């Protein structure tokens, strides 16, 4: 294939940009020599098309190289799949946090870390903090990458658009400044939209699997559904009597689970906004809620001896300040499992991708892994995960990684085995 050649106009622009670089950086002899050889007239007023063009082009090349590397990594993940023996997939599908290998510590926030989320494909992880910032890190190296600034008060939640087949191009953040922001990874993490409508602190956010909508929970006692493309609030769900702390969306995108200070878990129809069930049983504030993936639902179904086949949204787990994790049947409202083992408030829960385990963290500073196939027996406890309360947790769906955040202002990424 013949090498591409520049047009006369492109050659002139290139020479002028080189002249600009030489002049700006004080390479006088080289500047005068090139100007003499090319015969070009150089205007160094900084207002020309070629002003700082060489540096801009160089920065663009570096960014493109990084994007190419990220896309190659993403393609590798897609080609290998989460259960194939690719280099990025965990060798053990039942991976557990290692107590032998020290976790990678991410330090840089100036206040408590409130929320944490792995990017579904890239080697990135986002942390939210009471310092009003969101930090982006490389979770493999532990290196800090950037800070997303825009909120004026504590950031309480982060969530990537990571539904099935989604690329994670958007990051949603929720704040005590009453707003939600959407950040575009493909546009250099630019904030492309600010969603306003809540009257109080926004506690939690979750994308629908399609990525078309975002659901938020607030201290104003409501759950709102937002259209991502426009930023409009398309529905407000009223089901709680007090502060709504957590929210999640079922795998089929039909139902919303929310929890809060009224000790309840509310299951709502996302399309109509109607409350379809209220789950009662906790004796204190319910901090977090998570729908069981269908794979996990089938596991629970076998344990409880259900006569009907589980469907998306059938089961939900909740973590409370009453020190328990509970698993519920959303259709009947029955509590099917109570997990006891924490000595303090439970702040965060997450389902393991193997369909068997449930993880939880809390103010006792521990990380507990529960085996749902064995009536919730504890299979791994990591004590003293952080120096202070553990506030948040995330499990990478495709890698053998678990991450936690804490009031000690750090986050940790655990290699698993």
mmCIF file of C-alpha atoms in Angstrom:
data_model
loop_
_atom_site.group_PDB
_atom_site.id
_atom_site.type_symbol
_atom_site.label_atom_id
_atom_site.label_comp_id
_atom_site.label_asym_id
_atom_site.label_seq_id
_atom_site.Cartn_x
_atom_site.Cartn_y
_atom_site.Cartn_z
ATOM 1 C CA UNK A 1 0.000 0.000 0.000
ATOM 2 C CA UNK A 2 1.400 3.398 -0.967
ATOM 3 C CA UNK A 3 2.185 5.763 1.879
ATOM 4 C CA UNK A 4 -0.286 8.607 2.347
ATOM 5 C CA UNK A 5 1.005 11.981 1.189
ATOM 6 C CA UNK A 6 0.102 15.441 2.420
ATOM 7 C CA UNK A 7 -1.574 18.015 0.236
ATOM 8 C CA UNK A 8 0.177 21.346 -0.305
ATOM 9 C CA UNK A 9 -2.252 22.962 2.159
ATOM 10 C CA UNK A 10 -1.522 20.306 4.785
ATOM 11 C CA UNK A 11 2.230 20.698 4.266
ATOM 12 C CA UNK A 12 1.922 24.457 4.778
ATOM 13 C CA UNK A 13 -0.100 23.976 7.962
ATOM 14 C CA UNK A 14 2.401 21.433 9.278
ATOM 15 C CA UNK A 15 5.364 23.728 8.592
ATOM 16 C CA UNK A 16 3.595 26.673 10.243
ATOM 17 C CA UNK A 17 2.775 24.587 13.304
ATOM 18 C CA UNK A 18 6.437 23.533 13.575
ATOM 19 C CA UNK A 19 7.492 27.184 13.212
ATOM 20 C CA UNK A 20 5.028 28.090 15.963
ATOM 21 C CA UNK A 21 6.434 25.389 18.248
ATOM 22 C CA UNK A 22 10.054 26.471 17.617
ATOM 23 C CA UNK A 23 9.227 30.146 18.134
ATOM 24 C CA UNK A 24 7.162 29.572 21.286
ATOM 25 C CA UNK A 25 9.849 27.411 22.893
ATOM 26 C CA UNK A 26 12.781 29.697 22.051
ATOM 27 C CA UNK A 27 14.533 27.630 19.374
ATOM 28 C CA UNK A 28 15.532 30.780 17.491
ATOM 29 C CA UNK A 29 18.169 29.365 15.137
ATOM 30 C CA UNK A 30 16.007 26.432 14.096
ATOM 31 C CA UNK A 31 13.020 28.764 13.669
ATOM 32 C CA UNK A 32 14.919 31.164 11.433
ATOM 33 C CA UNK A 33 16.380 28.292 9.399
ATOM 34 C CA UNK A 34 13.008 26.645 8.774
ATOM 35 C CA UNK A 35 11.354 29.966 7.949
ATOM 36 C CA UNK A 36 14.115 30.727 5.480
ATOM 37 C CA UNK A 37 13.866 27.283 3.855
ATOM 38 C CA UNK A 38 10.051 27.311 3.566
ATOM 39 C CA UNK A 39 9.605 30.976 2.752
ATOM 40 C CA UNK A 40 6.493 31.093 4.928
ATOM 41 C CA UNK A 41 5.249 34.162 6.775
ATOM 42 C CA UNK A 42 4.773 33.399 10.458
ATOM 43 C CA UNK A 43 2.427 35.455 12.649
ATOM 44 C CA UNK A 44 3.153 34.785 16.305
ATOM 45 C CA UNK A 45 0.114 36.505 17.799
ATOM 46 C CA UNK A 46 -1.404 33.241 19.103
ATOM 47 C CA UNK A 47 -4.587 33.785 17.116
ATOM 48 C CA UNK A 48 -3.765 31.677 14.077
ATOM 49 C CA UNK A 49 -5.094 28.219 13.246
ATOM 50 C CA UNK A 50 -1.635 26.755 13.724
ATOM 51 C CA UNK A 51 -1.093 28.300 17.180
ATOM 52 C CA UNK A 52 -0.181 25.506 19.638
ATOM 53 C CA UNK A 53 -1.340 23.022 16.992
ATOM 54 C CA UNK A 54 1.667 20.712 17.327
ATOM 55 C CA UNK A 55 1.137 20.251 21.070
ATOM 56 C CA UNK A 56 -2.594 19.678 20.544
ATOM 57 C CA UNK A 57 -1.914 17.068 17.864
ATOM 58 C CA UNK A 58 0.595 15.312 20.097
ATOM 59 C CA UNK A 59 -1.850 15.206 23.030
ATOM 60 C CA UNK A 60 -4.530 13.870 20.688
ATOM 61 C CA UNK A 61 -2.206 11.101 19.504
ATOM 62 C CA UNK A 62 -1.460 10.071 23.100
ATOM 63 C CA UNK A 63 -5.173 10.007 23.938
ATOM 64 C CA UNK A 64 -5.937 8.006 20.811
ATOM 65 C CA UNK A 65 -3.216 5.507 21.705
ATOM 66 C CA UNK A 66 -4.797 5.040 25.126
ATOM 67 C CA UNK A 67 -8.253 4.619 23.573
ATOM 68 C CA UNK A 68 -6.872 2.038 21.136
ATOM 69 C CA UNK A 69 -5.351 0.113 24.038
ATOM 70 C CA UNK A 70 -8.632 0.308 25.963
ATOM 71 C CA UNK A 71 -10.597 -0.863 22.914
ATOM 72 C CA UNK A 72 -8.193 -3.765 22.396
ATOM 73 C CA UNK A 73 -8.688 -4.723 26.033
ATOM 74 C CA UNK A 74 -12.466 -4.419 25.653
ATOM 75 C CA UNK A 75 -12.394 -6.601 22.527
ATOM 76 C CA UNK A 76 -10.361 -9.187 24.410
ATOM 77 C CA UNK A 77 -12.960 -9.257 27.178
ATOM 78 C CA UNK A 78 -15.797 -9.672 24.670
ATOM 79 C CA UNK A 79 -13.971 -12.420 22.794
ATOM 80 C CA UNK A 80 -13.053 -14.409 25.877
ATOM 81 C CA UNK A 81 -16.300 -13.889 27.798
ATOM 82 C CA UNK A 82 -16.576 -13.928 31.572
ATOM 83 C CA UNK A 83 -16.410 -17.713 31.867
ATOM 84 C CA UNK A 84 -13.795 -18.427 29.201
ATOM 85 C CA UNK A 85 -10.108 -18.892 30.019
ATOM 86 C CA UNK A 86 -9.092 -15.462 28.701
ATOM 87 C CA UNK A 87 -6.360 -13.504 30.420
ATOM 88 C CA UNK A 88 -8.837 -11.133 32.051
ATOM 89 C CA UNK A 89 -11.371 -13.675 33.300
ATOM 90 C CA UNK A 90 -10.990 -15.091 36.816
ATOM 91 C CA UNK A 91 -9.499 -18.591 36.818
ATOM 92 C CA UNK A 92 -11.856 -19.566 39.620
ATOM 93 C CA UNK A 93 -15.525 -18.628 39.046
ATOM 94 C CA UNK A 94 -16.124 -19.002 42.796
ATOM 95 C CA UNK A 95 -13.401 -16.469 43.586
ATOM 96 C CA UNK A 96 -13.156 -15.145 47.128
ATOM 97 C CA UNK A 97 -11.232 -12.168 48.529
ATOM 98 C CA UNK A 98 -7.695 -13.231 49.328
ATOM 99 C CA UNK A 99 -6.498 -12.802 52.904
ATOM 100 C CA UNK A 100 -2.933 -13.689 51.893
ATOM 101 C CA UNK A 101 -2.470 -11.015 49.215
ATOM 102 C CA UNK A 102 -2.652 -7.400 50.452
ATOM 103 C CA UNK A 103 -5.234 -5.326 48.570
ATOM 104 C CA UNK A 104 -4.325 -2.336 46.421
ATOM 105 C CA UNK A 105 -5.057 0.862 48.337
ATOM 106 C CA UNK A 106 -6.408 3.927 46.526
ATOM 107 C CA UNK A 107 -5.669 7.029 48.588
ATOM 108 C CA UNK A 108 -6.338 10.639 47.656
ATOM 109 C CA UNK A 109 -9.755 11.712 48.897
ATOM 110 C CA UNK A 110 -9.923 14.303 51.681
ATOM 111 C CA UNK A 111 -13.064 12.869 53.286
ATOM 112 C CA UNK A 112 -14.969 9.594 53.583
ATOM 113 C CA UNK A 113 -15.404 7.434 50.480
ATOM 114 C CA UNK A 114 -19.147 6.912 50.046
ATOM 115 C CA UNK A 115 -19.528 4.814 46.895
ATOM 116 C CA UNK A 116 -17.423 2.752 44.508
ATOM 117 C CA UNK A 117 -17.996 1.252 41.055
ATOM 118 C CA UNK A 118 -15.906 -0.794 38.626
ATOM 119 C CA UNK A 119 -16.096 0.120 34.964
ATOM 120 C CA UNK A 120 -17.563 -2.940 33.196
ATOM 121 C CA UNK A 121 -14.819 -3.119 30.551
ATOM 122 C CA UNK A 122 -11.916 -0.743 31.154
ATOM 123 C CA UNK A 123 -9.366 -0.969 33.955
ATOM 124 C CA UNK A 124 -11.059 1.950 35.676
ATOM 125 C CA UNK A 125 -12.822 2.315 38.985
ATOM 126 C CA UNK A 126 -14.741 5.338 40.261
ATOM 127 C CA UNK A 127 -14.909 6.463 43.880
ATOM 128 C CA UNK A 128 -17.257 9.080 45.338
ATOM 129 C CA UNK A 129 -16.494 11.056 48.457
ATOM 130 C CA UNK A 130 -17.839 13.508 50.969
ATOM 131 C CA UNK A 131 -15.117 15.879 49.677
ATOM 132 C CA UNK A 132 -17.537 16.611 46.767
ATOM 133 C CA UNK A 133 -15.286 14.920 44.219
ATOM 134 C CA UNK A 134 -15.304 11.747 42.162
ATOM 135 C CA UNK A 135 -11.930 10.132 41.502
ATOM 136 C CA UNK A 136 -11.080 7.784 38.647
ATOM 137 C CA UNK A 137 -8.328 5.205 39.179
ATOM 138 C CA UNK A 138 -6.612 2.418 37.275
ATOM 139 C CA UNK A 139 -7.546 -0.543 39.456
ATOM 140 C CA UNK A 140 -4.741 -2.756 38.114
ATOM 141 C CA UNK A 141 -1.910 -0.361 38.914
ATOM 142 C CA UNK A 142 -3.603 1.612 41.683
ATOM 143 C CA UNK A 143 -2.701 4.843 39.908
ATOM 144 C CA UNK A 144 -4.886 7.930 40.177
ATOM 145 C CA UNK A 145 -6.126 9.094 36.770
ATOM 146 C CA UNK A 146 -8.368 12.121 37.244
ATOM 147 C CA UNK A 147 -10.906 13.941 39.396
ATOM 148 C CA UNK A 148 -14.412 14.819 38.244
ATOM 149 C CA UNK A 149 -15.379 18.164 39.749
ATOM 150 C CA UNK A 150 -18.790 19.762 39.514
ATOM 151 C CA UNK A 151 -20.743 18.857 42.608
ATOM 152 C CA UNK A 152 -20.713 21.389 45.444
ATOM 153 C CA UNK A 153 -21.470 19.006 48.306
ATOM 154 C CA UNK A 154 -20.806 15.371 49.210
ATOM 155 C CA UNK A 155 -21.115 12.853 46.381
ATOM 156 C CA UNK A 156 -23.116 9.921 47.727
ATOM 157 C CA UNK A 157 -23.247 7.491 44.826
ATOM 158 C CA UNK A 158 -21.618 6.524 41.531
ATOM 159 C CA UNK A 159 -22.933 4.109 38.903
ATOM 160 C CA UNK A 160 -21.720 3.121 35.442
ATOM 161 C CA UNK A 161 -24.087 2.332 32.601
ATOM 162 C CA UNK A 162 -23.151 -1.350 32.733
ATOM 163 C CA UNK A 163 -26.235 -3.247 31.600
ATOM 164 C CA UNK A 164 -25.921 -6.354 29.441
ATOM 165 C CA UNK A 165 -24.208 -5.364 26.199
ATOM 166 C CA UNK A 166 -23.632 -1.799 27.401
ATOM 167 C CA UNK A 167 -20.188 -0.229 27.059
ATOM 168 C CA UNK A 168 -20.168 1.798 30.251
ATOM 169 C CA UNK A 169 -19.857 5.091 28.383
ATOM 170 C CA UNK A 170 -21.745 7.040 31.054
ATOM 171 C CA UNK A 171 -21.094 7.537 34.742
ATOM 172 C CA UNK A 172 -23.879 8.847 36.963
ATOM 173 C CA UNK A 173 -23.129 10.631 40.237
ATOM 174 C CA UNK A 174 -25.571 11.641 42.974
ATOM 175 C CA UNK A 175 -24.919 14.364 45.503
ATOM 176 C CA UNK A 176 -26.076 16.156 48.621
ATOM 177 C CA UNK A 177 -26.257 19.290 46.434
ATOM 178 C CA UNK A 178 -29.639 17.853 45.260
ATOM 179 C CA UNK A 179 -28.365 17.049 41.762
ATOM 180 C CA UNK A 180 -27.364 14.097 39.614
ATOM 181 C CA UNK A 181 -24.674 14.464 36.960
ATOM 182 C CA UNK A 182 -23.923 12.370 33.883
ATOM 183 C CA UNK A 183 -20.311 12.153 32.704
ATOM 184 C CA UNK A 184 -19.330 10.995 29.202
ATOM 185 C CA UNK A 185 -16.219 8.802 29.147
ATOM 186 C CA UNK A 186 -15.899 9.080 25.370
ATOM 187 C CA UNK A 187 -15.850 12.870 25.650
ATOM 188 C CA UNK A 188 -12.925 13.061 28.060
ATOM 189 C CA UNK A 189 -15.233 12.542 31.068
ATOM 190 C CA UNK A 190 -17.129 15.742 30.346
ATOM 191 C CA UNK A 191 -20.281 16.405 32.367
ATOM 192 C CA UNK A 192 -22.934 16.322 29.663
ATOM 193 C CA UNK A 193 -26.056 16.661 31.777
ATOM 194 C CA UNK A 194 -27.196 17.742 35.238
ATOM 195 C CA UNK A 195 -30.488 16.311 36.478
ATOM 196 C CA UNK A 196 -32.356 18.462 38.955
ATOM 197 C CA UNK A 197 -35.700 17.808 40.585
ATOM 198 C CA UNK A 198 -35.122 16.274 43.991
ATOM 199 C CA UNK A 199 -35.827 18.561 46.947
ATOM 200 C CA UNK A 200 -33.316 16.917 49.275
ATOM 201 C CA UNK A 201 -30.069 14.927 49.319
ATOM 202 C CA UNK A 202 -29.796 12.365 46.497
ATOM 203 C CA UNK A 203 -28.675 9.106 48.098
ATOM 204 C CA UNK A 204 -28.373 6.542 45.310
ATOM 205 C CA UNK A 205 -28.598 6.011 41.549
ATOM 206 C CA UNK A 206 -28.946 3.006 39.239
ATOM 207 C CA UNK A 207 -29.202 2.689 35.454
ATOM 208 C CA UNK A 208 -31.828 0.488 33.867
ATOM 209 C CA UNK A 209 -30.331 -2.443 31.899
ATOM 210 C CA UNK A 210 -31.162 -0.724 28.603
ATOM 211 C CA UNK A 211 -29.308 2.405 29.683
ATOM 212 C CA UNK A 212 -32.227 4.553 28.559
ATOM 213 C CA UNK A 213 -33.284 5.499 32.068
ATOM 214 C CA UNK A 214 -31.713 6.296 35.418
ATOM 215 C CA UNK A 215 -33.385 5.752 38.780
ATOM 216 C CA UNK A 216 -32.550 7.837 41.860
ATOM 217 C CA UNK A 217 -33.384 7.752 45.576
ATOM 218 C CA UNK A 218 -33.568 10.784 47.835
ATOM 219 C CA UNK A 219 -34.060 12.118 51.321
ATOM 220 C CA UNK A 220 -37.192 13.824 49.947
ATOM 221 C CA UNK A 221 -38.906 10.385 50.341
ATOM 222 C CA UNK A 222 -39.183 9.802 46.590
ATOM 223 C CA UNK A 223 -37.690 7.674 43.856
ATOM 224 C CA UNK A 224 -37.414 9.344 40.450
ATOM 225 C CA UNK A 225 -37.031 7.883 36.970
ATOM 226 C CA UNK A 226 -35.055 10.004 34.498
ATOM 227 C CA UNK A 227 -34.697 9.771 30.735
ATOM 228 C CA UNK A 228 -30.957 9.697 30.097
ATOM 229 C CA UNK A 229 -31.106 11.215 26.592
ATOM 230 C CA UNK A 230 -32.970 14.346 27.695
ATOM 231 C CA UNK A 231 -32.378 14.552 31.439
ATOM 232 C CA UNK A 232 -36.126 14.849 32.038
ATOM 233 C CA UNK A 233 -37.791 13.285 35.057
ATOM 234 C CA UNK A 234 -40.451 11.039 33.538
ATOM 235 C CA UNK A 235 -41.833 9.565 36.746
ATOM 236 C CA UNK A 236 -41.813 10.064 40.501
ATOM 237 C CA UNK A 237 -42.513 7.063 42.724
ATOM 238 C CA UNK A 238 -44.036 7.616 46.151
ATOM 239 C CA UNK A 239 -43.759 4.598 48.423
ATOM 240 C CA UNK A 240 -41.701 5.599 51.427
ATOM 241 C CA UNK A 241 -42.554 7.622 54.493
ATOM 242 C CA UNK A 242 -38.990 8.699 55.209
ATOM 243 C CA UNK A 243 -35.545 9.127 53.635
ATOM 244 C CA UNK A 244 -34.934 6.702 50.738
ATOM 245 C CA UNK A 245 -31.389 5.362 51.100
ATOM 246 C CA UNK A 246 -30.883 2.820 48.332
ATOM 247 C CA UNK A 247 -32.259 1.801 44.948
ATOM 248 C CA UNK A 248 -31.814 -0.942 42.356
ATOM 249 C CA UNK A 249 -33.430 -2.040 39.078
ATOM 250 C CA UNK A 250 -34.358 -5.617 38.145
ATOM 251 C CA UNK A 251 -32.537 -7.394 35.316
ATOM 252 C CA UNK A 252 -35.519 -7.065 32.985
ATOM 253 C CA UNK A 253 -35.832 -3.344 33.746
ATOM 254 C CA UNK A 254 -39.443 -3.672 34.913
ATOM 255 C CA UNK A 255 -39.148 -3.181 38.649
ATOM 256 C CA UNK A 256 -37.461 -0.823 41.099
ATOM 257 C CA UNK A 257 -36.457 -1.816 44.624
ATOM 258 C CA UNK A 258 -35.905 0.962 47.156
ATOM 259 C CA UNK A 259 -35.165 1.055 50.873
ATOM 260 C CA UNK A 260 -34.888 3.642 53.592
ATOM 261 C CA UNK A 261 -35.312 5.043 57.052
ATOM 262 C CA UNK A 262 -38.861 3.691 57.366
ATOM 263 C CA UNK A 263 -37.313 0.180 57.728
ATOM 264 C CA UNK A 264 -39.045 -0.982 54.536
ATOM 265 C CA UNK A 265 -38.136 -2.260 51.090
ATOM 266 C CA UNK A 266 -40.562 -1.075 48.414
ATOM 267 C CA UNK A 267 -40.995 -2.844 45.065
ATOM 268 C CA UNK A 268 -42.437 -0.588 42.347
ATOM 269 C CA UNK A 269 -43.416 -0.918 38.709
ATOM 270 C CA UNK A 270 -40.986 1.317 36.818
ATOM 271 C CA UNK A 271 -43.455 2.052 34.004
ATOM 272 C CA UNK A 272 -46.510 2.969 36.059
ATOM 273 C CA UNK A 273 -44.815 4.027 39.281
ATOM 274 C CA UNK A 274 -47.241 1.860 41.245
ATOM 275 C CA UNK A 275 -46.053 0.142 44.410
ATOM 276 C CA UNK A 276 -46.504 -3.610 43.923
ATOM 277 C CA UNK A 277 -45.231 -4.779 47.312
ATOM 278 C CA UNK A 278 -43.747 -3.495 50.553
ATOM 279 C CA UNK A 279 -41.374 -5.807 52.408
ATOM 280 C CA UNK A 280 -41.428 -5.392 56.177
ATOM 281 C CA UNK A 281 -39.236 -7.119 58.736
ATOM 282 C CA UNK A 282 -36.152 -5.037 59.458
ATOM 283 C CA UNK A 283 -36.132 -3.282 62.830
ATOM 284 C CA UNK A 284 -33.906 -0.374 61.810
ATOM 285 C CA UNK A 285 -32.958 1.777 58.811
ATOM 286 C CA UNK A 286 -32.393 -0.246 55.631
ATOM 287 C CA UNK A 287 -29.206 1.097 54.041
ATOM 288 C CA UNK A 288 -28.949 -0.926 50.839
ATOM 289 C CA UNK A 289 -30.925 -3.119 48.482
ATOM 290 C CA UNK A 290 -30.028 -5.289 45.479
ATOM 291 C CA UNK A 291 -32.056 -7.441 43.117
ATOM 292 C CA UNK A 292 -30.740 -10.988 42.789
ATOM 293 C CA UNK A 293 -29.568 -11.751 39.234
ATOM 294 C CA UNK A 294 -31.540 -14.534 37.557
ATOM 295 C CA UNK A 295 -28.675 -17.001 38.105
ATOM 296 C CA UNK A 296 -28.785 -16.295 41.840
ATOM 297 C CA UNK A 297 -32.580 -16.419 41.856
ATOM 298 C CA UNK A 298 -32.427 -19.975 40.545
ATOM 299 C CA UNK A 299 -30.080 -20.844 43.418
ATOM 300 C CA UNK A 300 -32.451 -19.331 45.977
ATOM 301 C CA UNK A 301 -35.374 -21.078 44.309
ATOM 302 C CA UNK A 302 -33.784 -24.476 44.954
ATOM 303 C CA UNK A 303 -33.070 -23.645 48.596
ATOM 304 C CA UNK A 304 -36.589 -22.467 49.409
ATOM 305 C CA UNK A 305 -38.225 -25.211 47.350
ATOM 306 C CA UNK A 306 -40.210 -22.840 45.170
ATOM 307 C CA UNK A 307 -42.736 -24.555 42.929
ATOM 308 C CA UNK A 308 -42.527 -21.957 40.163
ATOM 309 C CA UNK A 309 -39.572 -20.982 37.992
ATOM 310 C CA UNK A 310 -37.839 -17.800 39.160
ATOM 311 C CA UNK A 311 -38.173 -14.710 36.993
ATOM 312 C CA UNK A 312 -36.100 -11.492 36.937
ATOM 313 C CA UNK A 313 -36.863 -9.408 40.005
ATOM 314 C CA UNK A 314 -38.178 -12.407 41.953
ATOM 315 C CA UNK A 315 -35.744 -12.050 44.837
ATOM 316 C CA UNK A 316 -34.111 -9.067 46.484
ATOM 317 C CA UNK A 317 -31.547 -8.692 49.263
ATOM 318 C CA UNK A 318 -31.338 -5.890 51.813
ATOM 319 C CA UNK A 319 -28.801 -4.733 54.391
ATOM 320 C CA UNK A 320 -29.812 -2.870 57.536
ATOM 321 C CA UNK A 321 -28.689 -1.061 60.639
ATOM 322 C CA UNK A 322 -30.246 -3.962 62.561
ATOM 323 C CA UNK A 323 -27.010 -5.826 61.625
ATOM 324 C CA UNK A 324 -28.759 -8.321 59.337
ATOM 325 C CA UNK A 325 -28.873 -9.103 55.641
ATOM 326 C CA UNK A 326 -32.224 -10.441 54.474
ATOM 327 C CA UNK A 327 -33.377 -12.091 51.266
ATOM 328 C CA UNK A 328 -36.993 -11.652 50.179
ATOM 329 C CA UNK A 329 -39.470 -13.025 47.672
ATOM 330 C CA UNK A 330 -40.802 -9.864 46.040
ATOM 331 C CA UNK A 331 -44.018 -11.509 44.844
ATOM 332 C CA UNK A 332 -45.150 -12.976 48.163
ATOM 333 C CA UNK A 333 -43.383 -10.473 50.402
ATOM 334 C CA UNK A 334 -42.001 -13.348 52.459
ATOM 335 C CA UNK A 335 -38.546 -13.230 53.992
ATOM 336 C CA UNK A 336 -36.779 -16.361 52.739
ATOM 337 C CA UNK A 337 -33.413 -15.972 54.444
ATOM 338 C CA UNK A 338 -31.862 -13.965 57.298
ATOM 339 C CA UNK A 339 -28.070 -13.704 57.438
ATOM 340 C CA UNK A 340 -26.544 -12.842 60.810
ATOM 341 C CA UNK A 341 -22.842 -12.347 61.376
ATOM 342 C CA UNK A 342 -22.127 -8.621 61.360
ATOM 343 C CA UNK A 343 -21.629 -6.835 64.692
ATOM 344 C CA UNK A 344 -22.689 -3.407 63.458
ATOM 345 C CA UNK A 345 -24.636 -1.558 60.760
ATOM 346 C CA UNK A 346 -24.544 -3.049 57.279
ATOM 347 C CA UNK A 347 -23.793 -0.417 54.656
ATOM 348 C CA UNK A 348 -23.441 -2.250 51.341
ATOM 349 C CA UNK A 349 -24.284 -5.568 49.677
ATOM 350 C CA UNK A 350 -23.479 -7.128 46.296
ATOM 351 C CA UNK A 351 -24.236 -10.415 44.579
ATOM 352 C CA UNK A 352 -21.337 -12.553 43.374
ATOM 353 C CA UNK A 353 -21.397 -13.353 39.614
ATOM 354 C CA UNK A 354 -21.222 -17.109 40.307
ATOM 355 C CA UNK A 355 -24.859 -17.079 41.423
ATOM 356 C CA UNK A 356 -24.040 -18.636 44.797
ATOM 357 C CA UNK A 357 -22.611 -15.929 47.015
ATOM 358 C CA UNK A 358 -23.727 -12.646 48.531
ATOM 359 C CA UNK A 359 -21.228 -10.141 49.937
ATOM 360 C CA UNK A 360 -21.733 -7.493 52.606
ATOM 361 C CA UNK A 361 -19.735 -4.825 54.421
ATOM 362 C CA UNK A 362 -20.452 -2.492 57.286
ATOM 363 C CA UNK A 363 -19.473 -0.536 60.333
ATOM 364 C CA UNK A 364 -17.786 -3.549 61.944
ATOM 365 C CA UNK A 365 -15.076 -2.993 59.288
ATOM 366 C CA UNK A 366 -15.484 -6.522 57.924
ATOM 367 C CA UNK A 367 -16.249 -8.036 54.532
ATOM 368 C CA UNK A 368 -18.388 -11.171 54.709
ATOM 369 C CA UNK A 369 -19.141 -13.653 51.927
ATOM 370 C CA UNK A 370 -22.321 -15.702 52.412
ATOM 371 C CA UNK A 371 -23.044 -18.990 50.613
ATOM 372 C CA UNK A 372 -26.697 -18.937 49.576
ATOM 373 C CA UNK A 373 -26.531 -22.590 48.500
ATOM 374 C CA UNK A 374 -25.825 -23.516 52.126
ATOM 375 C CA UNK A 375 -28.540 -21.511 53.892
ATOM 376 C CA UNK A 376 -26.384 -18.396 54.044
ATOM 377 C CA UNK A 377 -23.391 -19.969 55.762
ATOM 378 C CA UNK A 378 -20.350 -17.681 55.975
ATOM 379 C CA UNK A 379 -17.593 -18.919 53.646
ATOM 380 C CA UNK A 380 -15.131 -16.056 54.073
ATOM 381 C CA UNK A 381 -14.698 -13.175 56.493
ATOM 382 C CA UNK A 382 -12.076 -10.495 56.005
ATOM 383 C CA UNK A 383 -11.708 -8.561 59.247
ATOM 384 C CA UNK A 384 -10.329 -5.038 59.582
ATOM 385 C CA UNK A 385 -10.717 -4.354 55.874
ATOM 386 C CA UNK A 386 -10.276 -0.650 56.666
ATOM 387 C CA UNK A 387 -9.261 1.394 59.689
ATOM 388 C CA UNK A 388 -12.759 2.876 59.930
ATOM 389 C CA UNK A 389 -16.321 1.968 58.872
ATOM 390 C CA UNK A 390 -16.635 0.267 55.469
ATOM 391 C CA UNK A 391 -19.213 2.284 53.548
ATOM 392 C CA UNK A 392 -19.404 0.678 50.112
ATOM 393 C CA UNK A 393 -18.678 -2.409 48.061
ATOM 394 C CA UNK A 394 -18.541 -3.525 44.437
ATOM 395 C CA UNK A 395 -17.771 -6.811 42.685
ATOM 396 C CA UNK A 396 -16.396 -6.882 39.145
ATOM 397 C CA UNK A 397 -18.693 -9.038 37.035
ATOM 398 C CA UNK A 398 -15.951 -10.154 34.632
ATOM 399 C CA UNK A 399 -12.755 -10.107 36.695
ATOM 400 C CA UNK A 400 -11.850 -11.719 39.993
ATOM 401 C CA UNK A 401 -11.920 -8.426 41.882
ATOM 402 C CA UNK A 402 -13.743 -6.939 44.859
ATOM 403 C CA UNK A 403 -13.518 -3.289 45.933
ATOM 404 C CA UNK A 404 -14.444 -1.485 49.139
ATOM 405 C CA UNK A 405 -14.526 2.131 50.319
ATOM 406 C CA UNK A 406 -14.348 3.561 53.805
ATOM 407 C CA UNK A 407 -14.685 6.512 56.106
ATOM 408 C CA UNK A 408 -10.880 6.306 56.426
ATOM 409 C CA UNK A 409 -10.843 8.163 53.054
ATOM 410 C CA UNK A 410 -9.432 5.207 51.109
ATOM 411 C CA UNK A 411 -10.671 2.519 48.758
ATOM 412 C CA UNK A 412 -9.206 -0.961 48.412
ATOM 413 C CA UNK A 413 -9.179 -3.442 45.542
ATOM 414 C CA UNK A 414 -8.849 -7.091 46.521
ATOM 415 C CA UNK A 415 -7.261 -9.673 44.293
ATOM 416 C CA UNK A 416 -9.211 -12.890 44.648
ATOM 417 C CA UNK A 417 -8.490 -16.582 44.400
#
